[in-house]
XYZ file of C-alpha atoms in Angstrom:
648
model
C 132.529 77.880 109.848
C 132.314 75.345 107.030
C 129.484 75.943 104.545
C 128.274 73.137 102.289
C 126.196 74.274 99.303
C 124.047 71.494 97.841
C 122.358 71.626 94.461
C 118.889 71.038 95.892
C 117.148 70.677 99.276
C 116.889 66.863 99.102
C 120.661 66.568 98.755
C 121.180 69.083 101.549
C 118.997 67.009 103.888
C 120.902 63.834 103.002
C 124.228 65.572 103.715
C 122.982 66.961 107.030
C 121.740 63.522 108.079
C 125.212 62.100 107.374
C 127.073 64.699 109.465
C 127.872 63.984 113.126
C 125.780 65.561 115.863
C 122.256 66.914 115.860
C 120.879 69.058 113.072
C 119.022 72.331 113.646
C 116.869 73.448 110.738
C 116.333 77.106 109.938
C 115.003 79.038 106.971
C 117.136 78.083 103.973
C 119.792 76.165 105.925
C 120.553 73.297 108.317
C 123.010 73.887 111.153
C 125.133 70.839 112.091
C 127.686 71.885 114.702
C 130.466 73.822 112.980
C 129.048 73.000 109.564
C 126.123 74.755 107.904
C 124.393 73.073 104.976
C 122.467 75.229 102.552
C 121.204 74.681 99.044
C 120.345 76.030 95.651
C 116.933 75.489 94.073
C 118.212 74.371 90.727
C 119.732 77.380 88.970
C 119.523 80.475 91.160
C 121.109 82.525 88.379
C 120.484 82.890 84.667
C 122.169 84.617 81.766
C 121.318 88.309 81.721
C 119.012 89.440 78.883
C 120.393 91.414 75.943
C 119.135 94.738 77.326
C 121.353 94.283 80.404
C 124.306 94.879 78.096
C 122.691 97.578 75.951
C 119.190 99.017 76.556
C 118.798 99.373 72.774
C 118.527 95.590 72.523
C 115.316 95.434 74.508
C 113.667 96.039 71.149
C 114.067 93.198 68.652
C 115.857 94.501 65.535
C 117.579 92.628 62.728
C 120.237 95.312 62.361
C 121.384 94.644 65.952
C 122.237 90.987 65.319
C 124.332 89.197 66.311
C 124.248 90.268 69.934
C 127.535 89.179 71.539
C 128.294 90.290 75.118
C 131.847 91.405 75.810
C 131.717 90.884 79.585
C 129.146 88.226 80.428
C 126.663 88.860 83.227
C 124.408 86.666 85.355
C 121.227 87.805 87.053
C 119.254 86.212 89.908
C 116.074 84.406 89.006
C 113.117 86.247 90.587
C 112.001 83.305 92.730
C 115.559 82.597 93.894
C 116.426 85.918 95.524
C 115.524 84.775 99.055
C 117.731 81.676 98.967
C 120.501 83.624 97.290
C 120.421 86.063 100.235
C 120.792 83.142 102.668
C 123.859 81.871 100.808
C 125.334 85.398 100.585
C 125.070 85.805 104.359
C 126.645 82.400 105.030
C 129.550 82.983 102.648
C 130.475 86.161 104.521
C 130.973 84.018 107.638
C 132.527 80.960 105.952
C 136.087 79.848 106.608
C 135.807 77.408 103.731
C 133.117 76.133 101.384
C 132.172 72.712 100.084
C 130.634 72.614 96.604
C 128.008 69.833 96.613
C 126.489 70.162 93.183
C 125.427 67.034 91.336
C 128.411 65.131 89.928
C 128.083 66.336 86.342
C 128.804 69.311 84.109
C 125.602 71.157 84.962
C 125.941 70.433 88.672
C 129.430 71.912 88.622
C 128.145 75.076 86.975
C 125.041 75.480 89.115
C 126.809 75.825 92.479
C 130.091 77.332 91.342
C 128.418 80.188 89.464
C 126.693 81.153 92.746
C 129.997 81.047 94.645
C 131.654 83.244 92.040
C 128.668 85.597 91.652
C 128.735 86.250 95.408
C 132.502 86.903 95.158
C 133.613 84.317 97.718
C 137.409 84.035 97.572
C 138.183 81.402 100.215
C 139.051 77.724 99.753
C 136.486 75.487 98.045
C 136.305 71.699 98.205
C 134.190 69.397 96.044
C 131.750 66.790 97.371
C 130.497 64.186 94.896
C 127.304 62.410 95.959
C 125.597 59.974 93.607
C 123.642 57.987 96.222
C 121.499 59.679 98.896
C 121.597 56.781 101.360
C 123.420 57.732 104.552
C 126.371 55.286 104.267
C 127.088 56.498 100.730
C 126.954 60.160 101.773
C 129.194 59.505 104.804
C 131.688 57.833 102.465
C 131.537 60.775 100.050
C 132.116 63.269 102.878
C 135.317 61.428 103.740
C 136.560 61.772 100.158
C 136.407 65.533 99.523
C 138.496 66.844 96.648
C 139.778 70.263 95.681
C 137.242 72.125 93.570
C 140.155 73.373 91.491
C 140.382 69.939 89.880
C 136.923 70.496 88.387
C 137.598 73.830 86.696
C 137.752 72.376 83.163
C 134.303 70.893 83.785
C 133.072 74.301 84.939
C 134.544 76.040 81.896
C 132.792 73.543 79.625
C 129.472 74.090 81.381
C 129.899 77.856 81.243
C 130.805 77.675 77.546
C 127.682 75.599 76.916
C 125.446 78.083 78.723
C 126.883 81.048 76.854
C 126.779 79.278 73.509
C 123.146 78.308 74.036
C 122.356 81.945 74.815
C 124.160 83.224 71.725
C 122.592 80.647 69.453
C 119.071 80.866 70.850
C 118.833 84.648 71.269
C 120.234 85.514 67.865
C 118.541 82.894 65.721
C 115.207 83.159 67.515
C 115.190 86.925 67.072
C 116.280 86.646 63.441
C 113.622 84.126 62.405
C 110.885 85.697 64.532
C 111.487 89.079 62.891
C 111.665 87.401 59.500
C 108.398 85.666 60.372
C 106.755 89.012 61.012
C 107.865 90.164 57.576
C 106.294 86.963 56.227
C 102.998 87.645 58.030
C 103.427 85.332 61.047
C 102.760 87.058 64.361
C 104.444 84.820 66.885
C 107.807 83.724 68.169
C 109.753 81.224 66.070
C 112.011 79.643 68.644
C 115.317 78.192 67.470
C 117.677 76.218 69.688
C 120.929 74.388 69.177
C 119.440 71.023 70.243
C 115.666 71.432 70.011
C 115.742 72.460 66.337
C 117.780 69.471 65.090
C 115.460 67.210 67.098
C 112.483 68.850 65.406
C 114.312 68.395 62.098
C 114.596 64.656 62.700
C 110.844 64.399 63.205
C 109.931 66.642 60.271
C 112.143 64.656 57.899
C 110.665 61.391 59.175
C 107.134 62.764 58.713
C 108.034 63.911 55.212
C 109.397 60.453 54.371
C 106.140 58.904 55.568
C 104.068 61.438 53.606
C 106.071 61.004 50.404
C 106.375 57.224 50.621
C 104.925 55.288 47.685
C 104.341 51.616 48.505
C 104.973 48.894 45.995
C 104.600 45.119 46.082
C 107.336 42.520 46.338
C 107.109 38.747 46.072
C 108.969 36.392 48.439
C 108.903 32.714 47.432
C 109.019 30.034 50.128
C 109.586 26.293 49.971
C 108.883 23.620 52.542
C 111.840 21.262 52.328
C 112.087 17.687 53.496
C 115.419 16.674 55.020
C 116.581 13.490 56.735
C 115.291 14.405 60.198
C 112.236 16.537 59.452
C 111.033 19.546 57.471
C 111.810 23.251 57.414
C 110.836 26.373 55.540
C 113.362 28.213 53.378
C 113.177 31.317 51.223
C 114.389 31.879 47.681
C 117.424 34.151 47.408
C 117.164 35.446 43.809
C 120.409 36.478 42.151
C 121.277 39.930 40.883
C 119.978 39.146 37.391
C 116.442 39.264 38.765
C 114.399 42.486 39.162
C 115.262 43.428 42.778
C 115.040 46.534 44.904
C 117.972 47.776 46.943
C 117.128 45.370 49.767
C 117.196 42.319 47.503
C 113.411 41.936 47.315
C 111.847 40.632 44.111
C 109.606 43.318 42.594
C 108.309 41.327 39.597
C 106.147 38.299 40.397
C 106.678 36.495 37.066
C 110.093 34.928 37.910
C 108.774 33.693 41.277
C 105.641 32.146 39.703
C 107.708 30.484 36.976
C 110.068 28.935 39.521
C 107.218 27.899 41.841
C 105.677 25.800 39.052
C 108.918 23.795 38.672
C 109.699 23.311 42.374
C 107.204 20.711 43.751
C 108.999 17.377 44.071
C 112.336 18.836 42.972
C 115.456 17.496 44.648
C 118.573 19.250 45.748
C 121.325 19.329 48.355
C 122.315 21.278 51.424
C 125.067 23.375 49.800
C 126.139 25.558 52.736
C 125.846 25.037 56.490
C 126.949 27.398 59.213
C 126.417 26.098 62.774
C 127.844 27.763 65.822
C 127.253 28.232 69.489
C 126.865 31.867 70.528
C 127.117 33.491 73.925
C 125.416 36.781 74.715
C 126.050 38.626 77.944
C 123.254 40.334 79.831
C 122.374 43.917 78.881
C 124.338 46.376 80.961
C 122.743 48.344 83.798
C 120.875 51.410 82.634
C 121.927 54.913 81.792
C 119.003 57.322 81.945
C 118.469 57.347 78.173
C 118.623 53.557 77.896
C 116.056 53.347 80.698
C 113.819 55.885 78.957
C 113.876 53.771 75.785
C 112.933 50.551 77.590
C 110.320 52.161 79.830
C 108.641 53.739 76.801
C 108.519 50.421 74.981
C 107.423 48.289 77.911
C 105.187 50.650 79.851
C 104.274 53.444 77.429
C 105.967 56.143 79.529
C 107.214 59.360 77.969
C 110.850 60.322 78.397
C 109.854 63.145 80.741
C 107.714 60.806 82.848
C 110.669 58.436 83.257
C 112.963 61.286 84.283
C 110.430 62.592 86.791
C 109.894 59.094 88.216
C 113.637 58.563 88.545
C 114.011 61.865 90.369
C 111.349 60.786 92.864
C 112.934 57.353 93.304
C 116.255 59.106 93.941
C 115.243 62.113 96.042
C 111.952 61.220 97.711
C 112.228 57.441 98.132
C 116.078 57.132 98.064
C 115.712 53.790 96.274
C 118.093 54.392 93.362
C 121.419 56.085 92.777
C 121.877 59.339 90.838
C 119.590 59.002 87.807
C 120.817 61.551 85.254
C 123.720 59.355 84.267
C 125.093 58.665 80.803
C 127.112 55.686 82.079
C 126.136 51.988 81.914
C 128.950 50.658 84.107
C 129.383 50.261 87.861
C 132.412 50.905 90.099
C 134.462 47.814 90.864
C 134.328 48.722 94.556
C 130.546 48.194 94.597
C 130.795 44.558 93.528
C 131.441 43.009 96.933
C 128.430 44.636 98.579
C 125.966 44.178 95.751
C 124.534 40.893 97.038
C 123.435 42.576 100.229
C 122.266 45.686 98.359
C 120.075 43.728 95.948
C 118.786 41.311 98.567
C 117.486 44.198 100.659
C 116.243 46.259 97.727
C 114.281 43.363 96.207
C 112.884 41.915 99.434
C 109.312 43.193 98.989
C 108.631 42.039 95.429
C 107.969 38.346 94.705
C 109.510 38.351 91.222
C 112.581 40.382 92.131
C 113.101 38.308 95.270
C 113.009 35.067 93.251
C 115.445 36.458 90.706
C 117.708 37.515 93.560
C 117.647 33.998 95.065
C 118.620 32.493 91.707
C 121.488 34.910 91.104
C 125.117 33.827 91.384
C 126.750 36.710 93.237
C 130.223 35.296 92.664
C 129.783 35.957 88.926
C 131.503 39.155 87.778
C 130.212 40.661 84.531
C 131.916 43.292 82.394
C 129.618 45.911 83.975
C 132.122 46.325 86.835
C 134.699 48.584 85.203
C 136.231 51.660 86.833
C 137.745 52.741 83.505
C 134.240 53.256 82.108
C 132.936 55.188 85.133
C 133.325 58.965 85.133
C 131.405 61.431 87.294
C 128.470 58.995 87.365
C 127.909 55.288 87.308
C 124.926 53.350 86.002
C 121.555 53.494 87.715
C 121.308 50.940 90.521
C 119.268 50.244 93.655
C 120.676 51.795 96.820
C 119.778 48.811 98.990
C 116.872 50.436 100.771
C 113.923 47.991 100.707
C 111.340 49.173 98.212
C 107.949 49.667 99.836
C 105.686 49.143 96.844
C 102.640 50.262 98.845
C 104.170 53.750 98.860
C 105.164 53.724 95.201
C 102.859 54.511 92.317
C 102.403 51.804 89.691
C 104.748 53.588 87.292
C 107.373 54.136 90.000
C 107.231 50.403 90.705
C 107.633 49.584 87.017
C 110.708 51.789 86.664
C 112.308 50.544 89.890
C 111.843 46.921 88.773
C 113.544 47.669 85.450
C 116.547 49.242 87.200
C 116.853 46.382 89.700
C 116.413 43.761 86.981
C 119.269 45.057 84.843
C 121.656 45.001 87.806
C 120.462 41.540 88.880
C 121.059 40.284 85.335
C 124.797 40.888 85.824
C 124.819 37.876 88.183
C 123.309 35.483 85.653
C 125.213 33.397 83.095
C 125.293 34.378 79.417
C 122.502 33.348 77.089
C 123.882 30.393 75.100
C 122.282 29.543 71.775
C 123.015 27.192 68.890
C 122.433 29.068 65.650
C 122.127 27.483 62.230
C 122.208 29.091 58.793
C 121.534 26.773 55.875
C 121.534 27.296 52.113
C 119.947 24.665 49.843
C 120.666 24.351 46.136
C 117.562 23.266 44.186
C 117.170 23.615 40.414
C 120.272 25.790 40.419
C 118.706 28.307 42.795
C 119.591 29.173 46.394
C 117.091 28.814 49.239
C 118.014 29.971 52.737
C 116.807 29.048 56.205
C 117.927 29.916 59.692
C 117.062 28.693 63.163
C 118.108 28.895 66.757
C 117.896 26.631 69.768
C 118.531 27.754 73.341
C 121.254 25.784 75.146
C 121.149 27.855 78.337
C 118.670 30.717 78.799
C 120.999 32.435 81.271
C 119.734 35.964 81.962
C 117.102 35.890 79.228
C 114.094 34.842 81.396
C 114.478 38.075 83.346
C 113.654 39.928 80.139
C 111.517 37.694 77.904
C 110.725 34.055 77.158
C 110.236 34.679 73.437
C 112.578 32.867 71.033
C 113.977 34.846 68.139
C 113.791 32.007 65.602
C 112.519 28.426 65.902
C 115.141 25.664 65.760
C 115.870 23.745 62.571
C 116.020 19.923 62.471
C 119.504 18.336 62.516
C 121.293 19.011 59.219
C 124.297 17.529 57.404
C 126.289 19.364 54.736
C 125.746 17.972 51.187
C 122.812 15.854 52.399
C 119.959 15.443 49.888
C 116.662 17.276 50.249
C 113.388 17.548 48.367
C 110.628 20.135 47.982
C 107.327 19.289 49.651
C 105.425 22.488 48.973
C 106.008 26.030 47.707
C 104.237 29.337 47.435
C 104.626 32.947 46.388
C 103.467 35.666 48.772
C 102.461 39.187 47.865
C 103.699 41.745 50.345
C 103.927 45.500 50.223
C 106.609 47.859 51.398
C 105.692 50.088 54.297
C 106.833 53.605 55.174
C 109.132 54.174 58.125
C 107.430 54.322 61.500
C 106.848 57.765 63.030
C 109.044 58.622 65.965
C 107.921 57.754 69.479
C 109.513 58.834 72.755
C 111.488 55.587 72.767
C 112.730 55.757 69.184
C 113.455 59.493 69.390
C 115.525 59.126 72.565
C 117.381 56.253 70.888
C 117.944 58.425 67.807
C 119.307 61.219 69.990
C 121.639 58.721 71.689
C 122.850 57.347 68.340
C 122.748 60.527 66.304
C 125.621 59.485 64.019
C 123.149 57.257 62.156
C 121.340 60.386 60.968
C 124.431 62.217 59.713
C 125.160 62.190 55.982
C 128.844 63.140 56.004
C 130.855 59.922 56.509
C 133.762 61.770 58.154
C 131.496 63.512 60.640
C 129.626 60.252 61.223
C 132.857 58.515 62.163
C 133.743 61.375 64.491
C 130.382 61.291 66.234
C 130.132 57.538 66.686
C 131.784 57.615 70.093
C 130.232 60.835 71.437
C 127.240 61.225 73.710
C 124.809 62.094 70.922
C 122.276 64.891 70.657
C 121.532 66.542 74.002
C 122.446 64.973 77.328
C 120.889 62.443 79.671
C 119.453 65.278 81.739
C 118.050 67.347 78.851
C 116.610 64.948 76.251
C 113.228 64.509 77.891
C 112.883 68.252 78.451
C 113.733 68.978 74.822
C 110.859 66.795 73.633
C 108.425 68.450 76.044
C 109.627 71.919 75.036
C 108.892 71.176 71.387
C 105.397 70.030 72.352
C 104.764 73.098 74.519
C 105.954 75.478 71.801
C 103.539 74.027 69.287
C 106.096 72.314 67.063
C 105.131 68.727 67.990
C 101.974 66.890 68.989
C 101.507 63.442 70.455
C 99.170 61.208 68.460
C 98.774 58.175 70.714
C 102.399 57.049 71.086
C 103.647 58.832 67.959
C 105.406 62.200 67.951
C 104.402 64.190 64.850
C 105.400 67.655 63.666
C 102.717 70.321 63.489
C 102.296 72.541 60.457
C 104.230 75.253 62.272
C 107.102 72.890 63.089
C 107.202 71.644 59.508
C 107.224 75.180 58.131
C 110.017 76.320 60.428
C 112.304 73.468 59.409
C 111.567 74.134 55.722
C 112.532 77.789 56.129
C 115.679 77.383 58.219
C 119.109 76.707 56.730
C 119.606 72.947 56.687
C 122.660 73.318 58.901
C 120.439 74.590 61.734
C 118.021 71.652 61.590
C 120.484 68.785 61.191
C 122.441 67.115 63.984
C 125.990 67.683 62.783
C 126.596 71.073 64.386
C 125.112 70.452 67.802
C 126.618 66.981 68.105
C 130.024 68.440 67.273
C 129.346 71.095 69.909
C 128.966 68.375 72.498
C 132.202 66.813 71.329
C 134.047 70.099 71.634
C 132.511 70.829 75.038
C 133.747 67.420 76.115
C 137.228 68.422 74.979
C 136.999 71.614 77.059
C 135.926 69.526 80.068
C 138.984 67.320 79.493
C 141.227 70.402 79.234
C 141.941 69.692 75.563
C 140.202 72.746 74.076
C 139.728 76.422 74.823
C 136.332 77.923 75.670
C 137.150 81.307 74.129
C 138.125 79.725 70.819
C 134.892 77.749 70.884
C 132.841 80.928 71.344
C 134.706 82.772 68.585
C 134.026 79.951 66.130
C 130.347 80.058 67.115
C 130.075 83.805 66.475
C 131.555 83.345 62.998
C 129.035 80.588 62.383
C 126.160 82.785 63.591
C 127.099 85.588 61.201
C 126.895 83.177 58.277
C 123.525 81.802 59.403
C 121.968 85.214 60.001
C 122.698 86.184 56.420
C 120.428 83.331 55.318
C 117.184 84.549 56.932
C 114.659 84.962 54.104
C 111.118 86.282 54.602
C 109.978 85.079 51.189
C 111.137 81.529 51.854
C 109.517 81.541 55.278
C 106.216 82.871 53.919
C 106.184 80.165 51.255
C 106.946 77.493 53.874
C 104.133 78.676 56.143
C 101.631 78.748 53.285
C 102.711 75.324 52.067
C 102.423 73.794 55.526
C 98.982 75.340 56.075
C 97.784 73.642 52.924
C 98.926 70.146 53.848
C 96.070 67.712 54.191
C 96.072 65.742 57.428
C 98.777 67.815 59.092
C 98.181 68.567 62.764
C 96.555 71.917 63.356
C 98.823 74.839 64.142
C 98.958 75.732 67.796
C 99.278 79.280 68.991
C 102.753 80.292 70.022
C 103.170 82.641 72.972
C 105.356 85.603 72.196
C 108.667 85.419 74.052
C 111.615 87.757 74.372
C 114.424 85.248 74.633
C 115.727 82.348 72.559
C 115.007 78.687 72.975
C 117.536 77.057 74.714
C 114.054 54.020 42.441
C 116.139 53.287 39.653
C 114.309 52.969 36.365
C 113.777 49.552 34.728
C 114.335 46.320 36.597
C 115.637 47.797 39.906
C 113.839 50.148 42.279
C 115.125 51.732 45.447
C 113.158 52.026 48.636
C 113.746 52.391 52.336
C 110.381 50.820 53.007
C 109.748 47.882 55.266
C 107.781 44.728 54.600
C 104.233 44.533 55.864
C 103.378 41.776 58.287
C 104.321 38.249 57.334
C 107.090 35.750 57.827
C 110.485 37.350 57.768
C 112.470 36.799 54.612
C 116.154 36.159 55.313
C 118.534 38.292 53.307
């Protein structure tokens, strides 16, 4: 008997529907002739607690840290024992097994750890399903591979699970016990991803709190040229009192120049005119979709993930959603016209966009070299019944369909002009843009980035019609939102100080994974470290205090992002899981030596005294870890308050 083990019931049903013959459903399985399909319910197993290795470690004690198992153990989750018994019985009868976990690192771990825990020793094949529609599943069933080819992926997933356990258990116990010494009666959860994410928010909140605004003074001129007028902005030279962004911070030079400018004549000294082509945005990965859905529809990252799971499992309208890829297989190109035509048939806007698409156009999105275990999110071709979708499900489906449709539209073609005028020996700059062909742009927005300039000729004369000096004020950085935090986690290298590490991280997947980023944010909220204030994510007093007390290395992204890089190397068979764990244990020993009750007490007291900080939330006790220069120049990272943009 062949036994297929799916990651979840929805996948099991899709596989059973794609098998020949009639299906007979029983408790925990579906019988299809000589094949039995069963399923996991997410993870059926979890890492055993510390006391499973040594009963002494049931009590939390600093002198027992670090806890490092010699022979790792898994234990069934309490609610999973029934389904685990079903799989155990089937494996005893199986002639061979098909592993049908999701096509990613975690999916490989989830099913294979069950197979190994139940000590099955027969042949195992691998089924990769990224689209629950019947034709796609039938195709996948005809392309089974040996599970042996996926062992590096399994080792990477196993190394990740064990490393998370080591990091979370040991650091959570250490700082919780230190917290008790400091007078805090609660669990201080530390995790290898959640804590750096919290650190990002705390440092942003601190920058906002500590920001001191100051004024700056852009000077504009309305210039007459041969074929019209335009507005340009003074570009003061380095001899003027400027901040680090080239903004004038003393009004006197601007006022003095403004008095001399009316009626003054000059010439167009520099002219840069060029046509630019911009291809459509690629289809979505999950994180890219979460960013756009948050901005356009105000959805949290977790809401987008949950919606995508329903669109994938319940409605079967989209392909596998937890993807980090923004490219599509080349083999899908020929059938995409039919897929999109059917998928978009019940929405007026999508249907019109589909009619206007040129399905002979092949964008760079079709690239097998960029597709790994997953491809970008795309419609499956099943017609979307919007009467059965919630409003938010409809919004998310339309975004996914739109980005794939955009691949069949021509590039956006613009004519961009940058001009620099020389008047009274000073430089004044203007820029404009005219749209030659909107291409894909109307699917996204009709807003122009910059108005067009009148026709210009290099060295042509000009004269000043009017001028003025504005008073603006720098603004602090914006607090993080779901959209900006997900984007920060995707592009974590921007938040790394070390230039060597930053270069290393530029091409990695960032902080967390597509499947975990939304959950990390929600975990921080649930544990009382973050609160949502309208769309903003702000650190609570407790979250702020924890980051202040932890070693900086724990709350910055370098370590965990490098973890992901090394786990990727293990998955590619370029690194060793045991060496990775040994390096982590050495790291843990160094971090544990830095726990300081006095520092933590001071941090908690300081955070409690902050005016305007969100109130501390109670934390449930847990027994396991959580997965300006002086003088003329001044420096500031502040932004300009509202007003016309000043070109740099």
